XYZ file of N, CA and C in Angstrom:
495
model
N -4.775 -56.923 -108.825
C -4.046 -55.756 -109.244
C -3.748 -54.911 -108.011
N -2.524 -54.502 -107.866
C -2.138 -53.686 -106.725
C -2.168 -52.215 -107.101
N -2.482 -51.389 -106.120
C -2.516 -49.946 -106.327
C -1.136 -49.394 -105.982
N -0.532 -48.619 -106.874
C 0.809 -48.090 -106.590
C 0.768 -47.071 -105.454
N 1.852 -47.022 -104.714
C 2.009 -46.042 -103.633
C 2.419 -44.709 -104.242
N 1.789 -43.639 -103.820
C 2.152 -42.315 -104.285
C 2.625 -41.502 -103.094
N 3.798 -40.972 -103.197
C 4.321 -40.088 -102.156
C 4.774 -38.796 -102.830
N 5.506 -37.972 -102.099
C 5.918 -36.679 -102.648
C 6.807 -36.800 -103.875
N 7.594 -37.870 -103.957
C 8.488 -38.058 -105.103
C 7.789 -38.751 -106.266
N 6.755 -39.508 -105.985
C 6.046 -40.269 -107.000
C 4.591 -39.820 -106.983
N 4.292 -38.719 -107.670
C 2.975 -38.091 -107.633
C 2.123 -38.618 -108.771
N 0.880 -38.942 -108.443
C -0.063 -39.368 -109.465
C -0.290 -38.206 -110.435
N -0.261 -38.447 -111.714
C -0.364 -37.351 -112.685
C -1.691 -36.597 -112.615
N -2.753 -37.196 -112.084
C -4.051 -36.526 -112.026
C -4.189 -35.602 -110.817
N -3.244 -35.676 -109.868
C -3.387 -34.856 -108.657
C -2.891 -33.435 -108.917
N -3.520 -32.487 -108.228
C -3.179 -31.073 -108.424
C -1.833 -30.730 -107.821
N -1.501 -31.338 -106.703
C -0.207 -31.092 -106.060
C 0.181 -32.333 -105.282
N 1.450 -32.434 -104.879
C 1.885 -33.615 -104.138
C 1.068 -33.790 -102.866
N 0.604 -35.002 -102.643
C -0.111 -35.315 -101.418
C -1.607 -35.114 -101.517
N -2.107 -34.697 -102.679
C -3.540 -34.464 -102.798
C -4.291 -35.782 -102.676
N -5.370 -35.767 -101.917
C -6.195 -36.953 -101.791
C -5.700 -37.955 -100.777
N -4.719 -37.617 -99.982
C -4.199 -38.572 -99.007
C -4.693 -38.267 -97.598
N -5.798 -37.617 -97.471
C -6.310 -37.319 -96.139
C -5.808 -35.968 -95.674
N -5.771 -35.758 -94.351
C -5.366 -34.451 -93.831
C -3.910 -34.140 -94.153
N -3.667 -32.878 -94.347
C -2.331 -32.407 -94.684
C -1.426 -32.510 -93.460
N -0.324 -33.199 -93.576
C 0.618 -33.360 -92.470
C 1.896 -32.574 -92.718
N 1.769 -31.432 -93.385
C 2.951 -30.621 -93.633
C 3.426 -30.023 -92.322
N 4.715 -29.868 -92.173
C 5.217 -29.274 -90.938
C 4.773 -27.824 -90.825
N 4.555 -27.391 -89.634
C 4.150 -26.017 -89.347
C 5.307 -25.320 -88.640
N 6.221 -24.703 -89.403
C 7.395 -24.105 -88.766
C 7.053 -23.001 -87.774
N 6.025 -22.223 -88.055
C 5.660 -21.144 -87.142
C 5.159 -21.712 -85.819
N 4.347 -22.740 -85.882
C 3.858 -23.380 -84.657
C 5.008 -24.034 -83.905
N 5.947 -24.622 -84.628
C 7.106 -25.240 -83.968
C 7.974 -24.186 -83.277
N 8.162 -23.046 -83.927
C 8.968 -21.979 -83.329
C 8.286 -21.445 -82.077
N 6.975 -21.231 -82.135
C 6.249 -20.744 -80.965
C 6.290 -21.766 -79.832
N 6.128 -23.033 -80.156
C 6.204 -24.083 -79.126
C 7.618 -24.135 -78.529
N 8.627 -23.998 -79.372
C 10.004 -24.013 -78.882
C 10.326 -22.819 -78.004
N 9.891 -21.619 -78.428
C 10.112 -20.429 -77.601
C 9.387 -20.544 -76.268
N 8.145 -21.017 -76.303
C 7.376 -21.156 -75.071
C 8.034 -22.164 -74.131
N 8.423 -23.297 -74.670
C 9.064 -24.310 -73.826
C 10.415 -23.816 -73.309
N 11.201 -23.187 -74.177
C 12.518 -22.699 -73.770
C 12.443 -21.630 -72.697
N 11.574 -20.633 -72.914
C 11.423 -19.587 -71.898
C 10.801 -20.140 -70.632
N 9.923 -21.122 -70.775
C 9.334 -21.757 -69.597
C 10.375 -22.488 -68.769
N 11.259 -23.208 -69.433
C 12.322 -23.924 -68.728
C 13.262 -22.945 -68.041
N 13.584 -21.853 -68.715
C 14.441 -20.830 -68.106
C 13.762 -20.233 -66.877
N 12.476 -19.913 -66.993
C 11.743 -19.335 -65.868
C 11.663 -20.273 -64.682
N 11.365 -21.538 -64.939
C 11.290 -22.521 -63.853
C 12.666 -22.697 -63.211
N 13.705 -22.729 -64.018
C 15.065 -22.901 -63.480
C 15.481 -21.722 -62.607
N 15.232 -20.513 -63.096
C 15.595 -19.329 -62.318
C 14.779 -19.258 -61.037
N 13.485 -19.509 -61.144
C 12.634 -19.476 -59.958
C 13.039 -20.513 -58.931
N 13.315 -21.725 -59.394
C 13.719 -22.792 -58.477
C 15.057 -22.466 -57.820
N 16.008 -21.981 -58.603
C 17.322 -21.651 -58.046
C 17.224 -20.521 -57.022
N 16.380 -19.545 -57.287
C 16.215 -18.430 -56.355
C 15.558 -18.896 -55.066
N 14.507 -19.686 -55.183
C 13.850 -20.220 -53.977
C 14.827 -21.086 -53.184
N 15.614 -21.884 -53.875
C 16.604 -22.730 -53.209
C 17.656 -21.884 -52.502
N 18.111 -20.813 -53.152
C 19.102 -19.931 -52.534
C 18.570 -19.220 -51.302
N 17.343 -18.725 -51.379
C 16.743 -18.047 -50.217
C 16.523 -19.046 -49.084
N 16.100 -20.255 -49.425
C 15.904 -21.295 -48.411
C 17.229 -21.653 -47.747
N 18.281 -21.764 -48.536
C 19.598 -22.080 -47.964
C 20.095 -20.948 -47.075
N 19.844 -19.716 -47.480
C 20.236 -18.565 -46.671
C 19.474 -18.566 -45.347
N 18.184 -18.851 -45.411
C 17.361 -18.873 -44.195
C 17.766 -20.017 -43.284
N 18.080 -21.176 -43.846
C 18.457 -22.313 -43.008
C 19.843 -22.140 -42.410
N 20.641 -21.252 -42.994
C 21.973 -20.979 -42.453
C 21.940 -20.010 -41.289
N 20.754 -19.531 -40.953
C 20.615 -18.644 -39.815
C 20.753 -17.177 -40.152
N 20.793 -16.852 -41.431
C 20.913 -15.452 -41.833
C 19.546 -14.813 -41.945
N 19.492 -13.509 -41.806
C 18.244 -12.758 -41.880
C 17.770 -12.688 -43.330
N 16.539 -13.095 -43.582
C 15.970 -13.057 -44.937
C 14.770 -12.121 -45.007
N 14.649 -11.206 -44.050
C 13.484 -10.328 -44.020
C 13.439 -9.398 -45.236
N 14.549 -9.052 -45.817
C 14.571 -8.168 -46.983
C 14.431 -8.897 -48.300
N 14.205 -10.206 -48.252
C 14.124 -11.004 -49.477
C 12.702 -11.183 -49.992
N 11.731 -10.462 -49.425
C 10.330 -10.613 -49.841
C 10.106 -10.422 -51.324
N 10.580 -9.297 -51.896
C 10.387 -9.115 -53.339
C 11.074 -10.196 -54.174
N 12.211 -10.685 -53.690
C 12.926 -11.733 -54.425
C 12.121 -13.034 -54.412
N 11.502 -13.345 -53.292
C 10.705 -14.568 -53.204
C 9.465 -14.450 -54.099
N 8.832 -13.281 -54.086
C 7.673 -13.071 -54.960
C 8.073 -13.207 -56.421
N 9.213 -12.650 -56.786
C 9.718 -12.760 -58.154
C 10.021 -14.211 -58.512
N 10.599 -14.956 -57.574
C 10.938 -16.358 -57.839
C 9.689 -17.209 -58.026
N 8.697 -17.001 -57.178
C 7.460 -17.774 -57.292
C 6.728 -17.419 -58.590
N 6.693 -16.137 -58.931
C 6.036 -15.756 -60.192
C 6.795 -16.323 -61.383
N 8.112 -16.378 -61.301
C 8.913 -16.975 -62.363
C 8.600 -18.467 -62.511
N 8.451 -19.149 -61.387
C 8.085 -20.571 -61.427
C 6.712 -20.763 -62.068
N 5.743 -19.969 -61.652
C 4.374 -20.110 -62.168
C 4.310 -19.777 -63.655
N 4.924 -18.667 -64.057
C 4.901 -18.296 -65.476
C 5.673 -19.305 -66.322
N 6.765 -19.832 -65.785
C 7.513 -20.856 -66.510
C 6.679 -22.102 -66.731
N 5.984 -22.527 -65.685
C 5.110 -23.696 -65.825
C 3.972 -23.418 -66.806
N 3.435 -22.208 -66.774
C 2.370 -21.830 -67.695
C 2.860 -21.885 -69.147
N 4.073 -21.405 -69.388
C 4.630 -21.455 -70.744
C 4.898 -22.886 -71.199
N 5.382 -23.726 -70.297
C 5.636 -25.127 -70.651
C 4.330 -25.839 -70.976
N 3.306 -25.623 -70.164
C 1.996 -26.228 -70.427
C 1.445 -25.719 -71.762
N 1.595 -24.424 -72.029
C 1.140 -23.869 -73.300
C 1.871 -24.487 -74.482
N 3.179 -24.706 -74.335
C 3.951 -25.319 -75.418
C 3.487 -26.751 -75.691
N 3.223 -27.503 -74.631
C 2.747 -28.883 -74.806
C 1.369 -28.879 -75.465
N 0.495 -27.984 -75.012
C -0.830 -27.899 -75.619
C -0.747 -27.491 -77.089
N 0.144 -26.557 -77.403
C 0.314 -26.144 -78.796
C 0.856 -27.292 -79.637
N 1.794 -28.036 -79.093
C 2.351 -29.182 -79.820
C 1.246 -30.183 -80.145
N 0.324 -30.366 -79.199
C -0.780 -31.307 -79.388
C -1.956 -30.680 -80.147
N -1.831 -29.412 -80.549
C -2.844 -28.672 -81.313
C -4.141 -28.524 -80.520
N -4.023 -28.301 -79.231
C -5.196 -28.108 -78.381
C -5.663 -26.663 -78.474
N -6.970 -26.460 -78.446
C -7.531 -25.116 -78.608
C -7.133 -24.160 -77.491
N -6.903 -24.661 -76.301
C -6.572 -23.800 -75.160
C -5.129 -23.299 -75.193
N -4.327 -23.807 -76.096
C -2.903 -23.454 -76.101
C -2.672 -21.962 -76.320
N -3.407 -21.364 -77.240
C -3.204 -19.942 -77.510
C -3.623 -19.074 -76.327
N -4.654 -19.493 -75.614
C -5.080 -18.746 -74.427
C -4.020 -18.836 -73.342
N -3.475 -20.029 -73.134
C -2.463 -20.227 -72.101
C -1.191 -19.450 -72.434
N -0.707 -19.563 -73.655
C 0.520 -18.870 -74.047
C 0.290 -17.356 -74.058
N -0.858 -16.916 -74.548
C -1.149 -15.477 -74.580
C -1.213 -14.889 -73.176
N -1.821 -15.603 -72.239
C -1.883 -15.091 -70.868
C -0.492 -15.039 -70.251
N 0.346 -16.032 -70.526
C 1.712 -16.014 -70.000
C 2.515 -14.860 -70.601
N 2.360 -14.630 -71.898
C 3.080 -13.534 -72.551
C 2.605 -12.192 -72.002
N 1.319 -12.049 -71.781
C 0.785 -10.806 -71.207
C 1.334 -10.577 -69.800
N 1.336 -11.619 -68.983
C 1.880 -11.489 -67.628
C 3.375 -11.199 -67.646
N 4.091 -11.789 -68.584
C 5.525 -11.496 -68.703
C 5.760 -10.060 -69.156
N 4.911 -9.553 -70.041
C 5.039 -8.155 -70.471
C 4.776 -7.214 -69.298
N 3.768 -7.520 -68.495
C 3.500 -6.712 -67.302
C 4.663 -6.786 -66.317
N 5.242 -7.958 -66.188
C 6.400 -8.123 -65.307
C 7.591 -7.307 -65.807
N 7.804 -7.299 -67.112
C 8.905 -6.510 -67.677
C 8.659 -5.023 -67.478
N 7.416 -4.600 -67.655
C 7.088 -3.184 -67.448
C 7.286 -2.794 -65.986
N 6.872 -3.668 -65.072
C 7.063 -3.387 -63.642
C 8.546 -3.357 -63.298
N 9.315 -4.233 -63.909
C 10.761 -4.255 -63.652
C 11.411 -2.967 -64.143
N 10.934 -2.431 -65.271
C 11.488 -1.171 -65.780
C 11.208 -0.028 -64.812
N 10.040 -0.048 -64.180
C 9.660 1.032 -63.278
C 10.332 0.883 -61.909
N 10.397 -0.342 -61.396
C 10.826 -0.555 -60.017
C 12.325 -0.800 -59.838
N 12.972 -1.432 -60.808
C 14.395 -1.758 -60.663
C 15.267 -0.527 -60.870
N 16.437 -0.593 -60.259
C 17.411 0.466 -60.514
C 17.952 0.290 -61.928
N 18.335 1.385 -62.521
C 18.767 1.389 -63.910
C 20.245 1.014 -63.983
N 20.506 -0.186 -64.492
C 21.870 -0.635 -64.732
C 21.953 -1.141 -66.167
N 23.145 -1.353 -66.627
C 23.334 -1.853 -67.987
C 22.664 -3.210 -68.155
N 22.835 -4.082 -67.173
C 22.283 -5.434 -67.264
C 20.749 -5.393 -67.250
N 20.168 -4.534 -66.407
C 18.703 -4.477 -66.358
C 18.130 -3.934 -67.658
N 18.787 -2.949 -68.259
C 18.302 -2.398 -69.532
C 18.415 -3.434 -70.641
N 19.542 -4.100 -70.746
C 19.730 -5.122 -71.787
C 18.746 -6.272 -71.585
N 18.583 -6.714 -70.342
C 17.636 -7.796 -70.056
C 16.218 -7.420 -70.409
N 15.827 -6.208 -70.085
C 14.470 -5.753 -70.394
C 14.257 -5.627 -71.894
N 15.236 -5.099 -72.609
C 15.110 -4.963 -74.069
C 14.984 -6.342 -74.717
N 15.827 -7.291 -74.325
C 15.740 -8.638 -74.898
C 14.430 -9.323 -74.522
N 13.966 -9.122 -73.301
C 12.682 -9.697 -72.886
C 11.549 -9.158 -73.741
N 11.539 -7.850 -73.936
C 10.466 -7.253 -74.731
C 10.532 -7.682 -76.196
N 11.743 -7.820 -76.740
C 11.872 -8.312 -78.120
C 11.338 -9.740 -78.249
N 11.666 -10.581 -77.287
C 11.171 -11.963 -77.312
C 9.658 -11.999 -77.171
N 9.109 -11.144 -76.312
C 7.659 -11.118 -76.128
C 6.944 -10.601 -77.370
N 7.528 -9.621 -78.053
C 6.938 -9.126 -79.306
C 6.965 -10.235 -80.359
N 8.070 -10.966 -80.444
C 8.163 -12.080 -81.396
C 7.118 -13.145 -81.085
N 6.960 -13.473 -79.807
C 5.955 -14.473 -79.436
C 4.544 -13.966 -79.726
N 4.286 -12.695 -79.481
C 2.979 -12.125 -79.796
C 2.684 -12.188 -81.285
N 3.695 -11.910 -82.101
C 3.529 -12.010 -83.549
C 3.216 -13.449 -83.962
N 3.928 -14.403 -83.373
C 3.701 -15.803 -83.720
C 2.325 -16.278 -83.267
N 1.861 -15.794 -82.118
C 0.540 -16.186 -81.617
C -0.550 -15.756 -82.597
N -0.379 -14.599 -83.194
C -1.409 -14.079 -84.110
C -1.230 -14.539 -85.552
N -0.217 -15.331 -85.830
C 0.031 -15.747 -87.215
C -1.034 -16.734 -87.707
N -1.265 -16.698 -88.992
C -2.252 -17.590 -89.606
C -1.817 -19.048 -89.532
N -0.518 -19.306 -89.620
C -0.012 -20.674 -89.592
C -0.323 -21.350 -88.255
N -0.165 -20.613 -87.156
C -0.461 -21.184 -85.833
C -1.961 -21.416 -85.696
N -2.753 -20.466 -86.130
C -4.219 -20.633 -86.048
C -4.692 -21.801 -86.911
N -4.083 -21.982 -88.073
C -4.436 -23.111 -88.930
C -4.033 -24.429 -88.287
N -2.886 -24.444 -87.625
C -2.437 -25.641 -86.914
C -3.450 -26.033 -85.836
N -3.931 -25.052 -85.086
C -4.911 -25.322 -84.037
C -6.235 -25.771 -84.657
N -6.639 -25.128 -85.723
C -7.911 -25.450 -86.373
C -7.893 -26.884 -86.908
N -6.769 -27.317 -87.484
C -6.675 -28.679 -88.013
C -6.685 -29.717 -86.911
N -6.062 -29.398 -85.788
C -6.042 -30.335 -84.667
C -5.078 -31.494 -84.838
N -4.131 -31.373 -85.755
C -3.154 -32.436 -85.992
C -1.882 -32.096 -85.211
N -1.467 -32.955 -84.272
C -0.253 -32.646 -83.481
C 0.983 -32.503 -84.364
N 1.907 -31.687 -83.892
C 3.168 -31.501 -84.604
C 3.993 -32.775 -84.542
N 4.820 -32.975 -85.553
C 5.725 -34.115 -85.582
C 7.102 -33.636 -86.010
N 8.116 -34.236 -85.448
C 9.487 -33.976 -85.905
C 9.806 -34.980 -86.991
N 10.436 -34.503 -88.030
C 10.777 -35.414 -89.119
C 12.241 -35.660 -89.144
């Protein structure tokens, strides 16, 4: 006698809900996916901007031009590279449901918030700087909300990596 297969469309009448009794729940975690996507996306943007800035300063220096006034730009580019890499690593760890992912992403978000606050104080006030700072802070608030969400914490607690369907 063969045992019938039960899936979401063909539910055993004795089960309380679809998928009951089939082992760990593999339902998609949209909140965890959004946080992983934001972390990876902002990380890629940060690494790209940092790399392009370092490349531009290097090209300027190799062309024989004076780069003595580019110190703050180089510091900003290197910090952008490091924070971008930190966000990418956090996104990969979150995707794999590793416990350290929230610490890595939270530290990157905190450092980015400090960077945005420093930029507000130190940069000259232009339309682009104000819009950039407002959008940065909105994105950081959204990421902070997602970090503290129950869905993300449950994803980490279960330890089941995310899957695309």
